[in-house]
mmCIF file of C-alpha atoms in Angstrom:
data_model
loop_
_atom_site.group_PDB
_atom_site.id
_atom_site.type_symbol
_atom_site.label_atom_id
_atom_site.label_comp_id
_atom_site.label_asym_id
_atom_site.label_seq_id
_atom_site.Cartn_x
_atom_site.Cartn_y
_atom_site.Cartn_z
ATOM 1 C CA MET A 34 3.607 111.100 -58.458
ATOM 2 C CA TYR A 35 2.546 107.844 -60.094
ATOM 3 C CA THR A 36 1.008 107.317 -63.504
ATOM 4 C CA THR A 37 -1.201 104.291 -64.216
ATOM 5 C CA LYS A 38 1.734 102.577 -65.933
ATOM 6 C CA THR A 39 4.309 103.206 -63.192
ATOM 7 C CA LEU A 40 1.843 102.201 -60.483
ATOM 8 C CA GLN A 41 1.086 98.974 -62.327
ATOM 9 C CA GLU A 42 4.812 98.268 -62.646
ATOM 10 C CA GLU A 43 5.234 98.703 -58.893
ATOM 11 C CA ILE A 44 2.308 96.384 -58.176
ATOM 12 C CA LEU A 45 3.731 93.705 -60.476
ATOM 13 C CA ARG A 46 7.106 93.976 -58.731
ATOM 14 C CA LEU A 47 5.713 93.951 -55.192
ATOM 15 C CA LYS A 48 3.312 91.052 -55.685
ATOM 16 C CA LYS A 49 6.250 88.854 -56.708
ATOM 17 C CA GLU A 50 8.413 90.142 -53.866
ATOM 18 C CA HIS A 51 5.679 89.465 -51.270
ATOM 19 C CA ASP A 52 4.388 86.206 -52.791
ATOM 20 C CA ILE A 53 0.885 87.515 -53.526
ATOM 21 C CA CYS A 54 -1.605 86.197 -56.076
ATOM 22 C CA ILE A 55 -3.994 88.881 -57.344
ATOM 23 C CA LEU A 56 -7.503 87.800 -58.335
ATOM 24 C CA ALA A 57 -9.732 90.307 -60.133
ATOM 25 C CA HIS A 58 -13.443 89.844 -60.661
ATOM 26 C CA ALA A 59 -14.697 90.571 -64.175
ATOM 27 C CA TYR A 60 -16.442 93.731 -62.929
ATOM 28 C CA GLN A 61 -13.180 95.371 -61.851
ATOM 29 C CA SER A 62 -11.719 98.167 -63.988
ATOM 30 C CA HIS A 63 -9.318 97.356 -66.803
ATOM 31 C CA ASP A 64 -6.265 98.871 -65.093
ATOM 32 C CA ILE A 65 -6.762 96.305 -62.301
ATOM 33 C CA TRP A 66 -7.276 93.498 -64.820
ATOM 34 C CA GLU A 67 -3.827 94.253 -66.217
ATOM 35 C CA VAL A 68 -2.038 93.497 -62.915
ATOM 36 C CA ALA A 69 -4.115 90.435 -61.977
ATOM 37 C CA ASP A 70 -2.897 86.853 -62.128
ATOM 38 C CA TYR A 71 -6.418 85.597 -62.800
ATOM 39 C CA ILE A 72 -9.659 87.220 -63.954
ATOM 40 C CA GLY A 73 -13.096 85.631 -63.799
ATOM 41 C CA ASP A 74 -16.341 85.117 -61.914
ATOM 42 C CA SER A 75 -16.513 84.581 -58.166
ATOM 43 C CA TYR A 76 -16.345 80.793 -58.175
ATOM 44 C CA GLY A 77 -13.748 80.552 -60.932
ATOM 45 C CA LEU A 78 -11.492 82.859 -58.945
ATOM 46 C CA SER A 79 -11.902 80.681 -55.855
ATOM 47 C CA LEU A 80 -10.719 77.635 -57.783
ATOM 48 C CA GLU A 81 -7.715 79.547 -59.114
ATOM 49 C CA ALA A 82 -6.893 80.652 -55.565
ATOM 50 C CA ALA A 83 -6.894 77.048 -54.389
ATOM 51 C CA LYS A 84 -4.461 76.103 -57.167
ATOM 52 C CA ALA A 85 -2.183 79.121 -56.755
ATOM 53 C CA SER A 86 1.268 78.536 -55.250
ATOM 54 C CA GLN A 87 1.300 81.892 -53.430
ATOM 55 C CA LYS A 88 0.538 81.941 -49.715
ATOM 56 C CA THR A 89 -1.356 85.252 -49.854
ATOM 57 C CA ILE A 90 -4.397 85.865 -52.058
ATOM 58 C CA LEU A 91 -5.591 89.389 -52.832
ATOM 59 C CA LEU A 92 -9.225 89.373 -53.980
ATOM 60 C CA CYS A 93 -10.238 92.455 -55.952
ATOM 61 C CA GLY A 94 -14.001 92.172 -55.716
ATOM 62 C CA VAL A 95 -16.544 92.021 -52.900
ATOM 63 C CA ARG A 96 -16.694 90.372 -49.495
ATOM 64 C CA PHE A 97 -18.647 87.180 -50.250
ATOM 65 C CA MET A 98 -16.087 86.370 -52.971
ATOM 66 C CA ALA A 99 -13.185 86.748 -50.562
ATOM 67 C CA GLU A 100 -15.062 84.564 -48.059
ATOM 68 C CA THR A 101 -15.494 81.846 -50.704
ATOM 69 C CA VAL A 102 -11.767 82.005 -51.453
ATOM 70 C CA LYS A 103 -11.019 81.583 -47.735
ATOM 71 C CA ILE A 104 -13.450 78.647 -47.433
ATOM 72 C CA LEU A 105 -11.734 76.816 -50.293
ATOM 73 C CA SER A 106 -8.211 77.822 -49.187
ATOM 74 C CA PRO A 107 -8.349 78.014 -45.370
ATOM 75 C CA GLN A 108 -4.577 77.670 -45.050
ATOM 76 C CA LYS A 109 -3.919 80.799 -47.083
ATOM 77 C CA ARG A 110 -3.966 84.444 -46.071
ATOM 78 C CA VAL A 111 -6.845 86.108 -47.946
ATOM 79 C CA LEU A 112 -7.150 89.867 -48.382
ATOM 80 C CA LEU A 113 -10.174 91.820 -49.593
ATOM 81 C CA SER A 114 -9.009 94.850 -51.589
ATOM 82 C CA HIS A 115 -11.511 97.262 -50.000
ATOM 83 C CA SER A 116 -13.109 96.583 -46.620
ATOM 84 C CA MET A 117 -16.396 98.305 -47.553
ATOM 85 C CA ALA A 118 -16.929 96.317 -50.762
ATOM 86 C CA GLY A 119 -20.009 94.226 -50.019
ATOM 87 C CA CYS A 120 -22.865 92.838 -52.098
ATOM 88 C CA PRO A 121 -26.459 93.990 -51.482
ATOM 89 C CA MET A 122 -27.839 90.676 -52.737
ATOM 90 C CA ALA A 123 -25.599 88.671 -50.405
ATOM 91 C CA GLU A 124 -26.992 90.634 -47.485
ATOM 92 C CA GLN A 125 -30.705 90.331 -48.344
ATOM 93 C CA ILE A 126 -31.355 87.331 -46.102
ATOM 94 C CA SER A 127 -29.805 86.269 -42.812
ATOM 95 C CA ALA A 128 -29.127 82.766 -41.551
ATOM 96 C CA ASP A 129 -31.939 83.120 -38.985
ATOM 97 C CA GLU A 130 -34.395 84.220 -41.674
ATOM 98 C CA LEU A 131 -33.420 81.231 -43.801
ATOM 99 C CA LYS A 132 -33.917 78.883 -40.851
ATOM 100 C CA ALA A 133 -37.461 80.248 -40.527
ATOM 101 C CA LEU A 134 -38.048 79.731 -44.257
ATOM 102 C CA LYS A 135 -36.860 76.142 -43.987
ATOM 103 C CA LYS A 136 -39.535 75.514 -41.351
ATOM 104 C CA GLU A 137 -42.095 77.013 -43.742
ATOM 105 C CA TYR A 138 -40.918 74.686 -46.519
ATOM 106 C CA PRO A 139 -39.987 71.422 -44.775
ATOM 107 C CA GLY A 140 -38.370 68.831 -46.994
ATOM 108 C CA TYR A 141 -37.179 71.380 -49.575
ATOM 109 C CA THR A 142 -33.564 71.419 -50.750
ATOM 110 C CA VAL A 143 -32.101 74.891 -50.228
ATOM 111 C CA ALA A 144 -30.099 76.039 -53.253
ATOM 112 C CA ALA A 145 -28.066 79.181 -52.601
ATOM 113 C CA TYR A 146 -26.675 81.432 -55.292
ATOM 114 C CA ILE A 147 -22.959 81.849 -54.638
ATOM 115 C CA ASN A 148 -23.724 85.560 -54.007
ATOM 116 C CA THR A 149 -24.397 84.786 -50.337
ATOM 117 C CA THR A 150 -22.420 85.199 -47.127
ATOM 118 C CA ALA A 151 -20.357 82.423 -45.580
ATOM 119 C CA GLU A 152 -22.733 82.371 -42.609
ATOM 120 C CA LEU A 153 -25.751 81.852 -44.872
ATOM 121 C CA LYS A 154 -24.000 79.040 -46.743
ATOM 122 C CA THR A 155 -23.724 77.117 -43.458
ATOM 123 C CA VAL A 156 -27.498 76.459 -43.484
ATOM 124 C CA CYS A 157 -27.847 75.730 -47.224
ATOM 125 C CA ASP A 158 -27.766 72.360 -48.982
ATOM 126 C CA VAL A 159 -26.082 73.283 -52.262
ATOM 127 C CA CYS A 160 -24.442 76.325 -53.804
ATOM 128 C CA VAL A 161 -24.815 77.339 -57.464
ATOM 129 C CA THR A 162 -23.320 79.856 -59.867
ATOM 130 C CA SER A 163 -25.078 81.479 -62.804
ATOM 131 C CA SER A 164 -23.130 79.214 -65.161
ATOM 132 C CA SER A 165 -23.670 75.972 -63.232
ATOM 133 C CA ALA A 166 -27.168 76.498 -61.768
ATOM 134 C CA LEU A 167 -29.160 74.755 -64.507
ATOM 135 C CA LYS A 168 -27.056 71.605 -64.450
ATOM 136 C CA ILE A 169 -27.005 71.420 -60.659
ATOM 137 C CA ILE A 170 -30.750 71.996 -60.221
ATOM 138 C CA LYS A 171 -31.454 69.303 -62.833
ATOM 139 C CA ASN A 172 -29.154 66.893 -60.981
ATOM 140 C CA LEU A 173 -30.841 67.343 -57.599
ATOM 141 C CA ASP A 174 -32.882 64.273 -56.610
ATOM 142 C CA ASN A 175 -35.400 66.346 -54.695
ATOM 143 C CA PRO A 176 -38.024 68.019 -56.965
ATOM 144 C CA ASP A 177 -38.827 70.571 -54.233
ATOM 145 C CA ILE A 178 -36.290 73.391 -54.169
ATOM 146 C CA LEU A 179 -36.088 76.661 -52.244
ATOM 147 C CA PHE A 180 -33.872 78.992 -54.301
ATOM 148 C CA ILE A 181 -32.242 81.984 -52.615
ATOM 149 C CA PRO A 182 -31.766 84.911 -52.841
ATOM 150 C CA ASP A 183 -32.141 86.017 -56.498
ATOM 151 C CA CYS A 184 -35.709 85.571 -57.716
ATOM 152 C CA ASN A 185 -34.760 86.630 -61.268
ATOM 153 C CA LEU A 186 -32.050 83.997 -61.693
ATOM 154 C CA GLY A 187 -34.356 81.552 -59.921
ATOM 155 C CA ALA A 188 -37.236 82.297 -62.308
ATOM 156 C CA TRP A 189 -34.924 81.856 -65.306
ATOM 157 C CA ILE A 190 -33.895 78.442 -63.985
ATOM 158 C CA ALA A 191 -37.468 77.457 -63.110
ATOM 159 C CA ALA A 192 -38.626 78.150 -66.674
ATOM 160 C CA LYS A 193 -35.987 75.765 -68.005
ATOM 161 C CA VAL A 194 -36.656 72.957 -65.508
ATOM 162 C CA PRO A 195 -40.482 72.796 -65.252
ATOM 163 C CA GLU A 196 -40.203 69.340 -63.712
ATOM 164 C CA LYS A 197 -38.878 70.979 -60.523
ATOM 165 C CA ASN A 198 -41.035 72.749 -57.936
ATOM 166 C CA ILE A 199 -38.939 75.860 -57.295
ATOM 167 C CA ARG A 200 -39.935 78.365 -54.617
ATOM 168 C CA LEU A 201 -38.370 81.828 -54.744
ATOM 169 C CA MET A 202 -37.791 84.661 -52.328
ATOM 170 C CA LYS A 203 -37.873 88.346 -53.258
ATOM 171 C CA GLY A 204 -34.210 89.160 -53.675
ATOM 172 C CA GLY A 205 -31.899 90.218 -56.452
ATOM 173 C CA CYS A 206 -29.120 92.442 -57.734
ATOM 174 C CA PRO A 207 -30.088 96.151 -57.616
ATOM 175 C CA ALA A 208 -27.882 96.979 -60.610
ATOM 176 C CA HIS A 209 -29.419 94.329 -62.880
ATOM 177 C CA THR A 210 -33.024 94.657 -61.710
ATOM 178 C CA GLY A 211 -32.898 98.381 -62.446
ATOM 179 C CA ILE A 212 -33.005 97.644 -66.191
ATOM 180 C CA SER A 213 -36.583 97.856 -67.487
ATOM 181 C CA ALA A 214 -38.271 96.078 -70.381
ATOM 182 C CA LYS A 215 -39.147 99.467 -71.895
ATOM 183 C CA GLU A 216 -35.520 100.587 -71.764
ATOM 184 C CA THR A 217 -34.485 97.311 -73.372
ATOM 185 C CA GLU A 218 -36.940 97.810 -76.223
ATOM 186 C CA ARG A 219 -35.609 101.334 -76.777
ATOM 187 C CA ILE A 220 -31.967 100.242 -76.930
ATOM 188 C CA ARG A 221 -32.805 97.340 -79.254
ATOM 189 C CA ALA A 222 -34.538 99.766 -81.610
ATOM 190 C CA LEU A 223 -31.518 102.079 -81.449
ATOM 191 C CA TYR A 224 -29.141 99.255 -82.450
ATOM 192 C CA PRO A 225 -31.286 96.901 -84.571
ATOM 193 C CA ASN A 226 -28.323 94.873 -85.864
ATOM 194 C CA ALA A 227 -26.879 94.174 -82.416
ATOM 195 C CA LYS A 228 -27.265 90.922 -80.509
ATOM 196 C CA LEU A 229 -28.621 91.390 -76.999
ATOM 197 C CA LEU A 230 -26.631 89.481 -74.358
ATOM 198 C CA VAL A 231 -27.952 89.628 -70.789
ATOM 199 C CA HIS A 232 -27.271 88.187 -67.369
ATOM 200 C CA PRO A 233 -30.220 86.229 -65.877
ATOM 201 C CA GLU A 234 -30.047 88.485 -62.815
ATOM 202 C CA CYS A 235 -32.049 90.873 -65.025
ATOM 203 C CA LEU A 236 -35.847 90.964 -64.823
ATOM 204 C CA PRO A 237 -37.591 88.082 -66.668
ATOM 205 C CA GLU A 238 -39.197 90.531 -69.117
ATOM 206 C CA VAL A 239 -35.691 91.776 -70.028
ATOM 207 C CA THR A 240 -34.134 88.321 -70.262
ATOM 208 C CA ALA A 241 -37.017 87.221 -72.515
ATOM 209 C CA GLN A 242 -35.868 89.738 -75.153
ATOM 210 C CA ALA A 243 -32.272 88.488 -75.203
ATOM 211 C CA ASP A 244 -30.506 86.626 -77.975
ATOM 212 C CA TYR A 245 -28.376 85.047 -75.263
ATOM 213 C CA ALA A 246 -28.736 84.864 -71.468
ATOM 214 C CA GLY A 247 -25.977 83.545 -69.262
ATOM 215 C CA SER A 248 -23.173 84.247 -66.811
ATOM 216 C CA THR A 249 -20.706 87.093 -67.231
ATOM 217 C CA THR A 250 -18.123 84.635 -68.533
ATOM 218 C CA GLY A 251 -20.727 83.183 -70.891
ATOM 219 C CA ILE A 252 -21.609 86.649 -72.219
ATOM 220 C CA MET A 253 -17.970 87.461 -72.894
ATOM 221 C CA ASP A 254 -17.295 84.113 -74.560
ATOM 222 C CA TYR A 255 -20.389 84.478 -76.757
ATOM 223 C CA ALA A 256 -19.327 87.949 -77.931
ATOM 224 C CA LYS A 257 -15.736 86.892 -78.611
ATOM 225 C CA GLN A 258 -16.695 83.749 -80.530
ATOM 226 C CA SER A 259 -19.634 85.187 -82.490
ATOM 227 C CA ARG A 260 -19.319 86.284 -86.107
ATOM 228 C CA ASP A 261 -21.692 89.170 -85.365
ATOM 229 C CA LYS A 262 -20.135 92.614 -85.082
ATOM 230 C CA GLU A 263 -22.503 94.494 -82.746
ATOM 231 C CA PHE A 264 -23.643 93.616 -79.232
ATOM 232 C CA ILE A 265 -25.773 95.152 -76.507
ATOM 233 C CA ILE A 266 -24.407 94.087 -73.126
ATOM 234 C CA GLY A 267 -26.978 93.568 -70.377
ATOM 235 C CA THR A 268 -24.736 93.235 -67.353
ATOM 236 C CA GLU A 269 -22.345 95.412 -65.326
ATOM 237 C CA ASN A 270 -21.040 98.120 -67.634
ATOM 238 C CA SER A 271 -17.347 97.342 -67.097
ATOM 239 C CA ILE A 272 -17.870 94.338 -69.383
ATOM 240 C CA VAL A 273 -18.485 96.732 -72.284
ATOM 241 C CA GLN A 274 -15.008 98.209 -71.814
ATOM 242 C CA HIS A 275 -13.315 94.840 -71.396
ATOM 243 C CA LEU A 276 -14.895 93.517 -74.592
ATOM 244 C CA GLN A 277 -13.859 96.673 -76.432
ATOM 245 C CA PHE A 278 -10.256 95.890 -75.502
ATOM 246 C CA GLU A 279 -10.524 92.217 -76.419
ATOM 247 C CA CYS A 280 -12.529 92.648 -79.652
ATOM 248 C CA PRO A 281 -11.512 95.985 -81.204
ATOM 249 C CA ASP A 282 -13.133 94.991 -84.502
ATOM 250 C CA LYS A 283 -16.593 94.817 -82.864
ATOM 251 C CA GLN A 284 -19.035 97.347 -81.408
ATOM 252 C CA PHE A 285 -20.381 97.050 -77.854
ATOM 253 C CA TYR A 286 -23.188 99.085 -76.286
ATOM 254 C CA ALA A 287 -24.395 99.190 -72.678
ATOM 255 C CA LEU A 288 -28.015 98.108 -72.236
ATOM 256 C CA SER A 289 -28.287 100.621 -69.383
ATOM 257 C CA LYS A 290 -25.927 103.418 -68.364
ATOM 258 C CA ASP A 291 -27.018 102.755 -64.772
ATOM 259 C CA CYS A 292 -25.998 99.074 -64.567
ATOM 260 C CA ILE A 293 -23.023 99.805 -62.349
ATOM 261 C CA CYS A 294 -21.936 97.918 -59.242
ATOM 262 C CA SER A 295 -20.867 100.665 -56.840
ATOM 263 C CA ASN A 296 -19.283 98.085 -54.519
ATOM 264 C CA MET A 297 -17.039 96.746 -57.260
ATOM 265 C CA LYS A 298 -16.053 100.282 -58.182
ATOM 266 C CA LEU A 299 -14.784 100.988 -54.656
ATOM 267 C CA THR A 300 -11.498 99.228 -55.391
ATOM 268 C CA THR A 301 -8.972 101.423 -57.190
ATOM 269 C CA LEU A 302 -5.527 100.658 -58.558
ATOM 270 C CA MET A 303 -4.058 102.573 -55.603
ATOM 271 C CA ASP A 304 -5.982 100.265 -53.237
ATOM 272 C CA VAL A 305 -4.325 97.303 -54.943
ATOM 273 C CA TYR A 306 -0.942 98.996 -54.556
ATOM 274 C CA ARG A 307 -1.492 99.558 -50.835
ATOM 275 C CA CYS A 308 -2.521 95.925 -50.416
ATOM 276 C CA VAL A 309 0.660 94.569 -52.005
ATOM 277 C CA CYS A 310 2.645 97.062 -49.895
ATOM 278 C CA GLY A 311 1.043 95.592 -46.770
ATOM 279 C CA THR A 312 -0.732 98.797 -45.751
ATOM 280 C CA GLY A 313 -4.210 98.250 -47.200
ATOM 281 C CA GLY A 314 -7.061 95.804 -47.556
ATOM 282 C CA GLU A 315 -8.715 93.626 -44.938
ATOM 283 C CA GLU A 316 -7.699 90.108 -44.027
ATOM 284 C CA ILE A 317 -10.657 87.726 -44.136
ATOM 285 C CA ILE A 318 -10.964 85.740 -40.902
ATOM 286 C CA LEU A 319 -13.649 83.056 -40.606
ATOM 287 C CA ALA A 320 -14.303 80.665 -37.724
ATOM 288 C CA ASP A 321 -13.302 77.067 -38.413
ATOM 289 C CA ASP A 322 -16.845 75.773 -37.894
ATOM 290 C CA VAL A 323 -18.248 78.363 -40.333
ATOM 291 C CA MET A 324 -15.732 77.352 -42.994
ATOM 292 C CA GLU A 325 -16.431 73.658 -42.426
ATOM 293 C CA LYS A 326 -20.224 74.005 -42.634
ATOM 294 C CA ALA A 327 -20.152 76.466 -45.552
ATOM 295 C CA ARG A 328 -17.783 74.165 -47.438
ATOM 296 C CA ARG A 329 -20.396 71.400 -47.517
ATOM 297 C CA CYS A 330 -22.782 73.196 -49.873
ATOM 298 C CA ILE A 331 -19.850 74.179 -52.101
ATOM 299 C CA ASP A 332 -18.620 70.573 -52.209
ATOM 300 C CA THR A 333 -22.127 69.451 -53.146
ATOM 301 C CA MET A 334 -22.016 71.960 -56.001
ATOM 302 C CA LEU A 335 -18.754 70.406 -57.208
ATOM 303 C CA THR A 336 -20.263 66.916 -57.059
ATOM 304 C CA LEU A 337 -23.443 67.809 -58.930
ATOM 305 C CA GLY A 338 -21.914 70.275 -61.362
#
């Protein structure tokens, strides 16, 4: 029988033996963080994968993230830690539906949140992340922009770049959009000395109450660098635990007990163990033409961001 510690020790040994780089998204549990080579957001992990010397990349996260890793590192073997780990937002619009939208909005530049499938990226003009979206949208020459799929992140961007004509579709993250303005007011009253830090995937009326709105990495950096001692965290609840480990002298509270990504929580430490043993996970296979076309909107993001 394994304990968490002995299982972690085996994973650390086997990943070296089998030349595997482990990438863990910030929403993974802390026991998985402790065996990862790199931790971060979806795009940051993709860049680390491209730089890694290992020939096999194990992505502990969800499918669109593993696809992005494969697009940026087509020569490497890429494994997704749990085959059922998807992203509801990434699956809210198909490539055919986007093609129809493009006919409805001719001449618009299609900006896709990175939380989209590889197939959808093939018919988009530029990709953005929550941390790079503002800069990239500002740098687009075209004032007419169709932003997909997250209308909450899109609305947050639109409010900051009024010079752009941004059209939105009705999509978003179920975990973040489940947080209400009323719930936010209640938690703020409960912890009046705490700074409220939220992800712009939250509803606009929630984001409007925040002391800081930004990406997961931005939220964590703000909390770690701030002189304040109490924080309400308005993003996936695993971030509360991670910040508790990193800043034991500070207090962190979840904005909502229900802000949980069930897809991220599918991956367990035992899943990671089975992957490094060669008996678990799913290898990500993408057609060459899909990778080539999807890469274009990511390259445009690099150029503009």
